[in-house]
PDB file of C-alpha atoms in Angstrom:
ATOM      1  CA  ASP M 611     -19.424   6.211 -15.559  1.00  0.00           C
ATOM      2  CA  ILE M 612     -23.090   4.846 -16.414  1.00  0.00           C
ATOM      3  CA  GLN M 613     -24.125   5.806 -19.847  1.00  0.00           C
ATOM      4  CA  MET M 614     -28.288   6.298 -20.582  1.00  0.00           C
ATOM      5  CA  THR M 615     -29.297   5.858 -23.746  1.00  0.00           C
ATOM      6  CA  GLN M 616     -32.916   6.924 -24.536  1.00  0.00           C
ATOM      7  CA  SER M 617     -34.955   5.996 -27.809  1.00  0.00           C
ATOM      8  CA  PRO M 618     -36.279   7.789 -29.901  1.00  0.00           C
ATOM      9  CA  SER M 619     -34.313  10.773 -29.797  1.00  0.00           C
ATOM     10  CA  SER M 620     -37.388  12.594 -31.112  1.00  0.00           C
ATOM     11  CA  LEU M 621     -40.994  11.703 -31.638  1.00  0.00           C
ATOM     12  CA  SER M 622     -44.387  12.953 -33.370  1.00  0.00           C
ATOM     13  CA  ALA M 623     -47.493  12.144 -31.857  1.00  0.00           C
ATOM     14  CA  SER M 624     -50.939  13.403 -31.714  1.00  0.00           C
ATOM     15  CA  VAL M 625     -53.386  14.590 -28.940  1.00  0.00           C
ATOM     16  CA  GLY M 626     -54.859  11.408 -27.145  1.00  0.00           C
ATOM     17  CA  ASP M 627     -52.262   8.683 -28.632  1.00  0.00           C
ATOM     18  CA  ARG M 628     -50.161   6.460 -26.094  1.00  0.00           C
ATOM     19  CA  VAL M 629     -46.688   7.179 -26.450  1.00  0.00           C
ATOM     20  CA  THR M 630     -43.842   5.234 -24.997  1.00  0.00           C
ATOM     21  CA  ILE M 631     -40.292   6.540 -24.333  1.00  0.00           C
ATOM     22  CA  THR M 632     -37.205   3.967 -23.584  1.00  0.00           C
ATOM     23  CA  CYS M 633     -34.141   4.316 -21.608  1.00  0.00           C
ATOM     24  CA  ARG M 634     -31.590   1.618 -21.159  1.00  0.00           C
ATOM     25  CA  ALA M 635     -28.663   2.000 -18.836  1.00  0.00           C
ATOM     26  CA  SER M 636     -25.004   0.620 -19.556  1.00  0.00           C
ATOM     27  CA  GLN M 637     -25.024  -1.626 -16.223  1.00  0.00           C
ATOM     28  CA  SER M 638     -27.854  -2.403 -13.990  1.00  0.00           C
ATOM     29  CA  ILE M 639     -29.086   0.332 -11.849  1.00  0.00           C
ATOM     30  CA  SER M 640     -31.817  -1.413  -9.981  1.00  0.00           C
ATOM     31  CA  ASN M 641     -34.697   0.956  -9.755  1.00  0.00           C
ATOM     32  CA  PHE M 642     -32.618   4.282  -9.305  1.00  0.00           C
ATOM     33  CA  LEU M 643     -34.108   5.614 -12.443  1.00  0.00           C
ATOM     34  CA  ASN M 644     -36.082   9.014 -12.520  1.00  0.00           C
ATOM     35  CA  TRP M 645     -37.752  10.902 -15.663  1.00  0.00           C
ATOM     36  CA  TYR M 646     -37.988  14.637 -15.959  1.00  0.00           C
ATOM     37  CA  GLN M 647     -39.902  16.735 -18.371  1.00  0.00           C
ATOM     38  CA  GLN M 648     -38.636  20.012 -19.697  1.00  0.00           C
ATOM     39  CA  LYS M 649     -40.481  22.590 -21.978  1.00  0.00           C
ATOM     40  CA  PRO M 650     -38.964  25.539 -23.727  1.00  0.00           C
ATOM     41  CA  GLY M 651     -37.419  28.187 -21.490  1.00  0.00           C
ATOM     42  CA  LYS M 652     -38.709  26.242 -18.274  1.00  0.00           C
ATOM     43  CA  ALA M 653     -36.723  24.316 -15.555  1.00  0.00           C
ATOM     44  CA  PRO M 654     -37.022  20.856 -15.600  1.00  0.00           C
ATOM     45  CA  LYS M 655     -39.662  18.947 -13.780  1.00  0.00           C
ATOM     46  CA  LEU M 656     -39.462  15.812 -11.883  1.00  0.00           C
ATOM     47  CA  LEU M 657     -42.541  13.509 -12.793  1.00  0.00           C
ATOM     48  CA  ILE M 658     -41.406   9.612 -11.894  1.00  0.00           C
ATOM     49  CA  TYR M 659     -38.658   8.493  -9.374  1.00  0.00           C
ATOM     50  CA  ALA M 660     -37.624   5.315  -8.559  1.00  0.00           C
ATOM     51  CA  ALA M 661     -38.560   3.983 -11.836  1.00  0.00           C
ATOM     52  CA  SER M 662     -42.317   3.761 -11.236  1.00  0.00           C
ATOM     53  CA  SER M 663     -43.396   6.399  -8.616  1.00  0.00           C
ATOM     54  CA  LEU M 664     -45.408   9.353  -9.724  1.00  0.00           C
ATOM     55  CA  GLN M 665     -44.308  12.470  -8.060  1.00  0.00           C
ATOM     56  CA  SER M 666     -46.706  14.397  -6.442  1.00  0.00           C
ATOM     57  CA  GLY M 667     -48.774  16.795  -8.591  1.00  0.00           C
ATOM     58  CA  VAL M 668     -47.940  14.901 -11.821  1.00  0.00           C
ATOM     59  CA  PRO M 669     -51.011  13.719 -13.931  1.00  0.00           C
ATOM     60  CA  SER M 670     -51.619   9.682 -13.679  1.00  0.00           C
ATOM     61  CA  ARG M 671     -51.461   9.656 -17.540  1.00  0.00           C
ATOM     62  CA  PHE M 672     -47.792   9.520 -17.070  1.00  0.00           C
ATOM     63  CA  SER M 673     -46.397   5.997 -15.816  1.00  0.00           C
ATOM     64  CA  GLY M 674     -42.863   4.462 -15.528  1.00  0.00           C
ATOM     65  CA  SER M 675     -41.495   0.915 -15.146  1.00  0.00           C
ATOM     66  CA  GLY M 676     -38.540  -1.088 -15.402  1.00  0.00           C
ATOM     67  CA  SER M 677     -35.838  -2.535 -13.402  1.00  0.00           C
ATOM     68  CA  GLY M 678     -31.994  -3.161 -13.999  1.00  0.00           C
ATOM     69  CA  THR M 679     -31.235  -1.769 -17.234  1.00  0.00           C
ATOM     70  CA  ASP M 680     -34.160  -0.919 -19.110  1.00  0.00           C
ATOM     71  CA  PHE M 681     -37.023   1.478 -18.455  1.00  0.00           C
ATOM     72  CA  THR M 682     -39.848   2.965 -20.238  1.00  0.00           C
ATOM     73  CA  LEU M 683     -41.489   6.014 -19.634  1.00  0.00           C
ATOM     74  CA  THR M 684     -45.622   5.803 -20.914  1.00  0.00           C
ATOM     75  CA  ILE M 685     -48.000   8.897 -21.356  1.00  0.00           C
ATOM     76  CA  SER M 686     -51.505   6.811 -21.834  1.00  0.00           C
ATOM     77  CA  SER M 687     -53.155   9.934 -23.835  1.00  0.00           C
ATOM     78  CA  LEU M 688     -51.157  12.683 -25.052  1.00  0.00           C
ATOM     79  CA  GLN M 689     -52.370  16.148 -23.991  1.00  0.00           C
ATOM     80  CA  PRO M 690     -51.359  19.403 -25.595  1.00  0.00           C
ATOM     81  CA  GLU M 691     -49.233  20.422 -22.449  1.00  0.00           C
ATOM     82  CA  ASP M 692     -47.343  17.318 -22.789  1.00  0.00           C
ATOM     83  CA  PHE M 693     -45.318  18.213 -25.671  1.00  0.00           C
ATOM     84  CA  ALA M 694     -41.688  18.445 -24.574  1.00  0.00           C
ATOM     85  CA  THR M 695     -38.375  17.068 -24.103  1.00  0.00           C
ATOM     86  CA  TYR M 696     -37.937  14.137 -21.587  1.00  0.00           C
ATOM     87  CA  TYR M 697     -35.199  13.104 -19.924  1.00  0.00           C
ATOM     88  CA  CYS M 698     -34.268   9.750 -17.925  1.00  0.00           C
ATOM     89  CA  GLN M 699     -31.629  10.305 -15.182  1.00  0.00           C
ATOM     90  CA  GLN M 700     -29.566   7.411 -12.885  1.00  0.00           C
ATOM     91  CA  SER M 701     -29.218   8.082  -9.307  1.00  0.00           C
ATOM     92  CA  TYR M 702     -27.455   4.692  -8.840  1.00  0.00           C
ATOM     93  CA  ASN M 703     -23.992   6.413  -8.572  1.00  0.00           C
ATOM     94  CA  THR M 704     -22.133   9.432  -9.108  1.00  0.00           C
ATOM     95  CA  PRO M 705     -21.885  11.130 -11.983  1.00  0.00           C
ATOM     96  CA  ARG M 706     -25.542  11.298 -12.142  1.00  0.00           C
ATOM     97  CA  THR M 707     -25.753  10.756 -15.654  1.00  0.00           C
ATOM     98  CA  PHE M 708     -28.632  11.740 -17.851  1.00  0.00           C
ATOM     99  CA  GLY M 709     -30.007  10.571 -21.268  1.00  0.00           C
ATOM    100  CA  GLN M 710     -29.647  12.271 -24.174  1.00  0.00           C
ATOM    101  CA  GLY M 711     -33.356  13.621 -24.181  1.00  0.00           C
ATOM    102  CA  THR M 712     -36.553  12.772 -26.390  1.00  0.00           C
ATOM    103  CA  LYS M 713     -38.043  15.761 -27.832  1.00  0.00           C
ATOM    104  CA  LEU M 714     -42.142  15.022 -28.223  1.00  0.00           C
ATOM    105  CA  GLU M 715     -43.704  17.278 -31.107  1.00  0.00           C
ATOM    106  CA  ILE M 716     -47.131  17.625 -31.999  1.00  0.00           C
ATOM    107  CA  LYS M 717     -47.814  15.441 -35.342  1.00  0.00           C
TER     108      LYS M 717
ATOM    109  CA  GLU L1099     -43.657  27.255  -1.679  1.00  0.00           C
ATOM    110  CA  VAL L1100     -39.771  26.185  -2.560  1.00  0.00           C
ATOM    111  CA  GLN L1101     -37.781  28.687  -4.550  1.00  0.00           C
ATOM    112  CA  LEU L1102     -34.263  28.382  -5.873  1.00  0.00           C
ATOM    113  CA  LEU L1103     -33.096  31.565  -7.379  1.00  0.00           C
ATOM    114  CA  GLU L1104     -29.874  31.715  -9.327  1.00  0.00           C
ATOM    115  CA  SER L1105     -27.679  34.680 -10.364  1.00  0.00           C
ATOM    116  CA  GLY L1106     -24.075  35.622 -11.189  1.00  0.00           C
ATOM    117  CA  GLY L1107     -24.160  34.246 -15.133  1.00  0.00           C
ATOM    118  CA  GLY L1108     -22.881  36.562 -17.376  1.00  0.00           C
ATOM    119  CA  LEU L1109     -20.125  36.852 -20.474  1.00  0.00           C
ATOM    120  CA  VAL L1110     -16.565  35.965 -19.971  1.00  0.00           C
ATOM    121  CA  GLN L1111     -13.863  35.539 -21.892  1.00  0.00           C
ATOM    122  CA  PRO L1112     -11.946  32.074 -22.189  1.00  0.00           C
ATOM    123  CA  GLY L1113      -9.701  31.558 -19.151  1.00  0.00           C
ATOM    124  CA  GLY L1114     -11.651  33.664 -17.041  1.00  0.00           C
ATOM    125  CA  SER L1115     -14.013  33.036 -13.700  1.00  0.00           C
ATOM    126  CA  LEU L1116     -17.496  33.314 -12.600  1.00  0.00           C
ATOM    127  CA  ARG L1117     -19.239  32.740  -9.438  1.00  0.00           C
ATOM    128  CA  LEU L1118     -22.993  31.591  -9.343  1.00  0.00           C
ATOM    129  CA  SER L1119     -25.145  31.725  -6.351  1.00  0.00           C
ATOM    130  CA  CYS L1120     -28.403  30.083  -5.630  1.00  0.00           C
ATOM    131  CA  ALA L1121     -30.548  31.499  -3.069  1.00  0.00           C
ATOM    132  CA  ALA L1122     -32.860  29.216  -1.579  1.00  0.00           C
ATOM    133  CA  SER L1123     -36.264  29.539   0.174  1.00  0.00           C
ATOM    134  CA  GLY L1124     -39.203  27.728   1.600  1.00  0.00           C
ATOM    135  CA  ILE L1125     -36.998  24.456   2.370  1.00  0.00           C
ATOM    136  CA  THR L1126     -34.983  24.049   5.393  1.00  0.00           C
ATOM    137  CA  PHE L1127     -31.721  24.526   3.258  1.00  0.00           C
ATOM    138  CA  SER L1128     -29.191  22.805   5.671  1.00  0.00           C
ATOM    139  CA  SER L1129     -31.173  19.305   5.517  1.00  0.00           C
ATOM    140  CA  TYR L1130     -30.725  18.700   1.753  1.00  0.00           C
ATOM    141  CA  ALA L1131     -27.833  17.777  -0.615  1.00  0.00           C
ATOM    142  CA  MET L1132     -27.758  20.356  -3.603  1.00  0.00           C
ATOM    143  CA  SER L1133     -26.198  20.057  -7.094  1.00  0.00           C
ATOM    144  CA  TRP L1134     -25.483  22.059  -9.938  1.00  0.00           C
ATOM    145  CA  VAL L1135     -26.892  20.926 -13.475  1.00  0.00           C
ATOM    146  CA  ARG L1136     -26.449  22.494 -16.864  1.00  0.00           C
ATOM    147  CA  ARG L1137     -27.832  22.384 -20.432  1.00  0.00           C
ATOM    148  CA  ALA L1138     -25.588  23.549 -23.290  1.00  0.00           C
ATOM    149  CA  PRO L1139     -27.258  25.602 -26.309  1.00  0.00           C
ATOM    150  CA  GLY L1140     -28.836  22.407 -28.261  1.00  0.00           C
ATOM    151  CA  GLU L1141     -27.577  19.836 -26.103  1.00  0.00           C
ATOM    152  CA  GLY L1142     -29.230  17.703 -23.115  1.00  0.00           C
ATOM    153  CA  LEU L1143     -28.858  17.985 -19.408  1.00  0.00           C
ATOM    154  CA  GLU L1144     -25.542  17.128 -17.658  1.00  0.00           C
ATOM    155  CA  TRP L1145     -24.841  16.655 -14.040  1.00  0.00           C
ATOM    156  CA  VAL L1146     -22.076  19.271 -13.024  1.00  0.00           C
ATOM    157  CA  SER L1147     -21.613  18.827  -9.258  1.00  0.00           C
ATOM    158  CA  THR L1148     -23.317  17.940  -5.711  1.00  0.00           C
ATOM    159  CA  ILE L1149     -22.319  18.884  -2.350  1.00  0.00           C
ATOM    160  CA  SER L1150     -23.782  17.390   0.773  1.00  0.00           C
ATOM    161  CA  ALA L1151     -26.307  18.993   3.253  1.00  0.00           C
ATOM    162  CA  SER L1152     -23.261  19.876   5.777  1.00  0.00           C
ATOM    163  CA  GLY L1153     -20.930  20.753   2.961  1.00  0.00           C
ATOM    164  CA  THR L1154     -18.398  18.255   3.918  1.00  0.00           C
ATOM    165  CA  SER L1155     -18.946  16.101   0.798  1.00  0.00           C
ATOM    166  CA  THR L1156     -18.292  17.093  -2.803  1.00  0.00           C
ATOM    167  CA  ASN L1157     -18.522  15.377  -6.096  1.00  0.00           C
ATOM    168  CA  TYR L1158     -17.534  16.657  -9.579  1.00  0.00           C
ATOM    169  CA  ALA L1159     -18.411  16.027 -13.202  1.00  0.00           C
ATOM    170  CA  ASP L1160     -14.844  14.913 -14.829  1.00  0.00           C
ATOM    171  CA  SER L1161     -15.281  17.880 -17.299  1.00  0.00           C
ATOM    172  CA  VAL L1162     -15.355  20.358 -14.534  1.00  0.00           C
ATOM    173  CA  LYS L1163     -13.005  18.849 -11.961  1.00  0.00           C
ATOM    174  CA  GLY L1164     -10.366  21.003 -10.712  1.00  0.00           C
ATOM    175  CA  ARG L1165     -11.686  24.185 -12.331  1.00  0.00           C
ATOM    176  CA  PHE L1166     -15.099  24.321 -10.559  1.00  0.00           C
ATOM    177  CA  THR L1167     -15.665  24.753  -6.988  1.00  0.00           C
ATOM    178  CA  ILE L1168     -19.090  23.912  -5.059  1.00  0.00           C
ATOM    179  CA  SER L1169     -19.755  25.223  -1.801  1.00  0.00           C
ATOM    180  CA  ARG L1170     -22.661  26.546   0.220  1.00  0.00           C
ATOM    181  CA  ASP L1171     -23.509  28.854   3.209  1.00  0.00           C
ATOM    182  CA  ASN L1172     -26.182  27.435   5.346  1.00  0.00           C
ATOM    183  CA  SER L1173     -26.554  30.452   7.336  1.00  0.00           C
ATOM    184  CA  LYS L1174     -27.524  32.248   4.315  1.00  0.00           C
ATOM    185  CA  ASN L1175     -29.466  29.744   2.351  1.00  0.00           C
ATOM    186  CA  THR L1176     -27.103  29.751  -0.442  1.00  0.00           C
ATOM    187  CA  LEU L1177     -25.281  27.545  -2.796  1.00  0.00           C
ATOM    188  CA  TYR L1178     -22.505  28.787  -4.848  1.00  0.00           C
ATOM    189  CA  LEU L1179     -20.380  27.518  -7.858  1.00  0.00           C
ATOM    190  CA  GLN L1180     -17.013  28.840  -8.434  1.00  0.00           C
ATOM    191  CA  MET L1181     -15.928  28.552 -12.019  1.00  0.00           C
ATOM    192  CA  ASN L1182     -12.367  29.111 -13.015  1.00  0.00           C
ATOM    193  CA  SER L1183     -10.266  28.666 -16.087  1.00  0.00           C
ATOM    194  CA  LEU L1184     -13.700  28.545 -18.198  1.00  0.00           C
ATOM    195  CA  ARG L1185     -13.929  27.344 -21.782  1.00  0.00           C
ATOM    196  CA  ALA L1186     -16.038  27.754 -24.350  1.00  0.00           C
ATOM    197  CA  GLU L1187     -17.386  24.490 -24.001  1.00  0.00           C
ATOM    198  CA  ASP L1188     -18.731  25.383 -20.735  1.00  0.00           C
ATOM    199  CA  THR L1189     -21.332  28.048 -22.059  1.00  0.00           C
ATOM    200  CA  ALA L1190     -24.782  26.600 -21.028  1.00  0.00           C
ATOM    201  CA  LEU L1191     -27.572  27.549 -18.773  1.00  0.00           C
ATOM    202  CA  TYR L1192     -26.855  26.372 -15.087  1.00  0.00           C
ATOM    203  CA  TYR L1193     -29.346  25.190 -12.870  1.00  0.00           C
ATOM    204  CA  CYS L1194     -29.408  24.601  -9.248  1.00  0.00           C
ATOM    205  CA  ALA L1195     -31.451  21.774  -8.064  1.00  0.00           C
ATOM    206  CA  LYS L1196     -32.520  20.453  -4.700  1.00  0.00           C
ATOM    207  CA  GLU L1197     -31.641  16.760  -4.088  1.00  0.00           C
ATOM    208  CA  HIS L1198     -34.385  14.771  -2.155  1.00  0.00           C
ATOM    209  CA  ARG L1199     -34.419  11.148  -1.287  1.00  0.00           C
ATOM    210  CA  SER L1200     -37.863   9.708  -0.727  1.00  0.00           C
ATOM    211  CA  SER L1201     -38.841   6.506   0.972  1.00  0.00           C
ATOM    212  CA  THR L1202     -37.514   4.620  -1.787  1.00  0.00           C
ATOM    213  CA  ASN L1203     -34.032   5.963  -1.196  1.00  0.00           C
ATOM    214  CA  CYS L1204     -33.834   6.948  -4.583  1.00  0.00           C
ATOM    215  CA  PRO L1205     -32.044  10.382  -5.049  1.00  0.00           C
ATOM    216  CA  THR L1206     -34.037  12.738  -7.252  1.00  0.00           C
ATOM    217  CA  PHE L1207     -33.702  16.724  -8.021  1.00  0.00           C
ATOM    218  CA  ASP L1208     -37.067  17.317  -7.270  1.00  0.00           C
ATOM    219  CA  TYR L1209     -36.971  21.152  -7.151  1.00  0.00           C
ATOM    220  CA  TRP L1210     -34.979  23.339  -9.802  1.00  0.00           C
ATOM    221  CA  GLY L1211     -34.160  27.136 -10.357  1.00  0.00           C
ATOM    222  CA  GLN L1212     -35.055  28.716 -13.713  1.00  0.00           C
ATOM    223  CA  GLY L1213     -31.283  29.017 -14.375  1.00  0.00           C
ATOM    224  CA  THR L1214     -28.584  31.545 -15.092  1.00  0.00           C
ATOM    225  CA  LEU L1215     -26.747  31.822 -18.465  1.00  0.00           C
ATOM    226  CA  VAL L1216     -23.072  31.773 -18.840  1.00  0.00           C
ATOM    227  CA  THR L1217     -21.513  32.290 -21.875  1.00  0.00           C
ATOM    228  CA  VAL L1218     -17.773  32.016 -22.583  1.00  0.00           C
ATOM    229  CA  SER L1219     -16.669  33.890 -25.526  1.00  0.00           C
ATOM    230  CA  SER L1220     -14.060  36.405 -26.840  1.00  0.00           C
TER     231      SER L1220
END
């Protein structure tokens, strides 16, 4: 199975900050990497697919990059509604493994 | 508007069974693979199972293989998860999710239901 490791596990930041979350795969997954946001009591929401493509309706302050084993999710200027937990997920093969999550909290 | 509505969760004793359902609307259900993903209390997301659009192909996480069965009824736009021999570690919020392959050919879970809670406890 492909293991996905996110860092950090938690992060405190302020509104307006630029934030980067990293995700590393245990083997190359090309660009088969997706990012999701989950808020308490809500279903996960797809933000970025294929490592760098912005899902329709997602604000442009979200961006993704990377290929192979190393990936990043960047939020260019944090907004109050961005405080949530973020997950990476590989779609290279089955099982479709997720990272352990990064909880983004208000400083 | 795409809607996925899960049902069937509840409290069950270890060793018991439950069947979850996910009713889909707003999509051509028979065109898409569908999955179940769960989130245990205090834990992250865990993929459980996927079924192809036609229902002829299925995949399972090792943690549920041999105990859970995914199925679908395309005439009813409904996805199912039959869960047998339930264990305490199966306690989680279970989401159904629609799979989508964009022009990049990267599969994603682009729509999710709100989840149904399964609690396995004596």
